[in-house]
């Protein structure tokens, strides 16, 4: 039980880094099927953001205390101890009226402007792969105050022919949720959205913010990654922050909290097989 | 207005309200309170060409796709989250062209249902513009707001032909009580031409009223008592999600359309003349009792996911 | 107690006649402050319209069984035994989507087209009398399938100078709710309303329906009224139905039911002092 | 988002949230659950120039008009139904020009609140056109529907500066439980910039949660426990409508502005430093106990109206 925590896993680092993007006193919503984000919200609520209005995806429970993390989001386990409940229309109304401070989105394709695709690979005429779809992500990418993008599949190892299928791509086949450029290339500022768009991308290789033009910029790497590694696994060129740093690792207390929140380590399902063994000395 | 005094009927009569080509809104969400028994009966009835609309779904829509019931999907998500990942039958049906892809987004769906509920020819929405959904939905229009000068997207009313719901309780008049997240069920009930409902139990009105009426009777066309009617999805507090059965479902579905038909649809749907036989097929009493043990302890609840 | 009912009062006749305008199987709504209509709905539900979806004004209770009629509408007495409850937005949405079969409206001014004024006497610049206002009557006069208009103050006795202040007037100072002509004189058919407008006016002197042009037409008188009496108390000329009849009186059972529903005889408050003594032999 | 842990405050601090000239939405309806104690405190604070908006109201708005607090009325009804008839102070204030008449209709109000709740620059509505309200509300616009060609009325968002509500229960975090008809309170809470609430009783969160949260805490700015805070209107099941006191109110109001100020506002508002003194002034324990006897029998309940 109580042996001191000396290392943190990649998943725990990502959860911590996603949590750091969450301001106190706002309303933040995690969608469904996103254990890393669910844990990040519960971590934030229990550490630096005690006044966070935490709305759980699928159940729309407010400030619940899940007994443990389940692989399915719309489960009573996830709404145990909720302070109150919203419903689907109320949650989305809050976002549309500018009262959702932050939302978390991912995609099978992420472009330099933070546009995301979870709808399909290939074009309308020739559908290569049908993805599950974006839930309410499209609406919230416009309405939520800020967006934290995350993916645990940034790394794109080459296949036998040396080709890489990038997660961070130059262009999305379909824009499910919008970042800093519309599907037809207009800057976000020209669109009457409530929200300011994505400000962070937390991946398994590092952390991006966005420059003044709305383009992803590498902001931090991890103890076992470098700018070069990130570059060769990314389908577009990106600027690097002048003050590029190594991402801060969580304190032992934070790590213990994450482990208590996810006793079945459901969040590891988001990680690639190899990444499940990545650890960092504190 | 559905005002007849007694709306009870058989599952077969209930499902007969759905016609080939109907736009159908399936209640519940993901692994929670899907009207699975009604959907299995729908498959037995050989319905074809349905357009399904909804927010976040999983095994319900995937099973309908695997059975060839669906022609168009207007869902906003169909998958198994981090539990099993993508929905195999849904993917195949979309990629083969058997199912036309008309993905929607949750709030767009809400606004379209609200337009139907309040009899408006459209609802305005600020989002969606600038994304791929405008091209996917040529029926969406835009306008310049006369107050702000902003460009708004107008989405037309969505009035499903039938909403298919599973609730905890009903009375014979059709008043419904749902515990836990209603998801979009209340919106579906208000927006749809017909509302057909399976319930865990039909109560005397007084007992139902004490629990509270979630959906008033006059929206509801017909009700049928089908215990465990949401299995293998959950209907807390009555029973939890049957992850083991869903794992079995997924394993068959993943192996291809043929294997799914042979190893899942046959034994659990077409070869089960009714719900009672289905409950035997999935393991009967013993399996069902296990799903009610979630209350006993955190460990017991956890064990249902391992 | 059980002595046989041999007469019916004017109030009871009006309640019965209003009830006769209510179809079975529809959703009908009574507003607030209208005892005659509240009783008519409960009478209809308990006689010829058992499948009526009766929505009570102010409480939005569905199919309640009030213990007695109160002078205030938003009172728990009025929602006792309700089958279920709606709220303000749901009730008005039902009307706006064409699912409210009938609504009941009145006014301090009623014009030949069934336009009603409960907002003000005098014009915007020169307000003579501020009336309480129309509640949701304006919206429902457009949306509800049909409208039954009623007034217990049709009779307009002359003052010392022989002037009559008509309730049924040639023109409303303000159109609070719309009948068969818009405020600027357009026929109702030119407006995209859901509802068909008023089809009955039940008053203390008789009953009007509406002719093909949407103009009020005298349809029936009472045992103690005549066409001439109605004419001299009406501020506009009106056609008279070829088959003008004397309004049917309620059966004793109906009268007993009304008296049970309103033991405090709250509905008499709508009647003029003189009209409270009007009775008709059955 | 109002997220502070403890939102309890004094009645004076609560009402200090209202500023001169604010647009104020008063909760409740007619003789049901009006926030009368808060409104009396508002009068004591000498607020001026308020715009009041709402659906069907009575003594609450009439009293504010009689005290000279109101500059504009956007209510859809202000009166005493068949109980006492027209609202004397409201009438006088409107007819003298002291209060500007901007009457609204219930559904128009709902649609304007919905526009604010969902952050839209307008909501469309089919009704209102062709009536006198279009001239009364030049801010309403019209458009031709691109789907149907019908003319629709567009109504702008209504975001009150403050909603003033009286509820049965709250917890210190601001979660509210209301029993019986919410009237427009939930819409007001979601649409308003600030929400101030008096409640019959403040409970521990667990006890409130058991009853059910009608309005989530983050909408609520501040709460104050004021028992009998709705008197003389009703707050069933706690207490019934005090018809006798309302009769007395009406009799004074009917005799003119002066008489009303001398015989009602002085003894029951300005000369009552706080709510406790007010409760003594209206008859204390004996009177209040009588209003709780409605449950005893139908006859007893009836007697409260005679």
Short mmCIF file of N, CA and C in Angstrom, two decimals, chain D residues 1 25 27 34 49 62-63 73 76 92 107 135 139 142 185 201-202 214 241 244 256-257 261 284:
data_model
loop_
_atom_site.label_atom_id
_atom_site.label_comp_id
_atom_site.label_asym_id
_atom_site.label_seq_id
_atom_site.Cartn_x
_atom_site.Cartn_y
_atom_site.Cartn_z
N UNK D 1 -21.12 31.85 -13.52
CA UNK D 1 -20.97 30.77 -12.54
C UNK D 1 -20.80 31.34 -11.13
N UNK D 25 -36.79 40.24 -12.59
CA UNK D 25 -37.79 39.19 -12.80
C UNK D 25 -38.22 38.69 -11.43
N UNK D 27 -40.20 36.06 -9.21
CA UNK D 27 -40.66 34.69 -9.34
C UNK D 27 -42.09 34.49 -8.87
N UNK D 34 -44.84 34.21 -4.05
CA UNK D 34 -44.18 35.46 -4.39
C UNK D 34 -43.11 35.78 -3.33
N UNK D 49 -36.92 53.01 -10.10
CA UNK D 49 -36.73 52.90 -11.54
C UNK D 49 -36.58 51.49 -12.08
N UNK D 62 -48.12 44.89 -7.75
CA UNK D 62 -48.97 46.00 -7.31
C UNK D 62 -48.34 46.75 -6.15
N UNK D 63 -47.76 46.02 -5.20
CA UNK D 63 -47.13 46.65 -4.05
C UNK D 63 -45.91 47.47 -4.47
N UNK D 73 -43.31 48.38 -16.73
CA UNK D 73 -43.87 47.06 -16.50
C UNK D 73 -43.91 46.27 -17.80
N UNK D 76 -47.17 40.22 -18.14
CA UNK D 76 -48.26 39.84 -19.05
C UNK D 76 -49.63 39.95 -18.37
N UNK D 92 -53.17 52.72 -11.22
CA UNK D 92 -52.89 54.15 -11.01
C UNK D 92 -51.54 54.52 -11.59
N UNK D 107 -45.93 33.42 -23.66
CA UNK D 107 -45.04 32.62 -24.51
C UNK D 107 -43.96 33.48 -25.14
N UNK D 135 -46.83 46.78 -32.17
CA UNK D 135 -46.64 48.23 -32.04
C UNK D 135 -46.06 48.57 -30.67
N UNK D 139 -38.98 46.64 -30.64
CA UNK D 139 -37.74 45.85 -30.69
C UNK D 139 -37.98 44.48 -31.34
N UNK D 142 -39.29 41.12 -37.80
CA UNK D 142 -39.92 40.01 -38.52
C UNK D 142 -38.97 39.50 -39.61
N UNK D 185 -39.88 30.37 -12.65
CA UNK D 185 -38.68 30.53 -11.81
C UNK D 185 -37.44 29.89 -12.40
N UNK D 201 -36.43 27.36 4.39
CA UNK D 201 -35.46 26.70 5.27
C UNK D 201 -34.20 26.34 4.48
N UNK D 202 -33.06 26.54 5.12
CA UNK D 202 -31.79 26.11 4.53
C UNK D 202 -31.42 24.77 5.15
N UNK D 214 -34.11 21.48 -7.81
CA UNK D 214 -34.91 22.10 -8.87
C UNK D 214 -34.06 23.06 -9.70
N UNK D 241 -52.50 30.63 1.19
CA UNK D 241 -52.70 32.04 0.83
C UNK D 241 -53.46 32.74 1.94
N UNK D 244 -57.37 36.93 3.96
CA UNK D 244 -57.82 38.04 4.83
C UNK D 244 -56.85 39.21 4.75
N UNK D 256 -56.87 54.65 -2.78
CA UNK D 256 -55.98 55.68 -3.32
C UNK D 256 -54.56 55.55 -2.82
N UNK D 257 -53.66 56.23 -3.52
CA UNK D 257 -52.23 56.11 -3.25
C UNK D 257 -51.91 56.54 -1.82
N UNK D 261 -50.41 54.23 1.19
CA UNK D 261 -49.13 54.49 1.85
C UNK D 261 -49.30 54.57 3.37
N UNK D 284 -49.05 37.74 13.83
CA UNK D 284 -48.17 36.83 14.57
C UNK D 284 -48.56 35.37 14.47
#
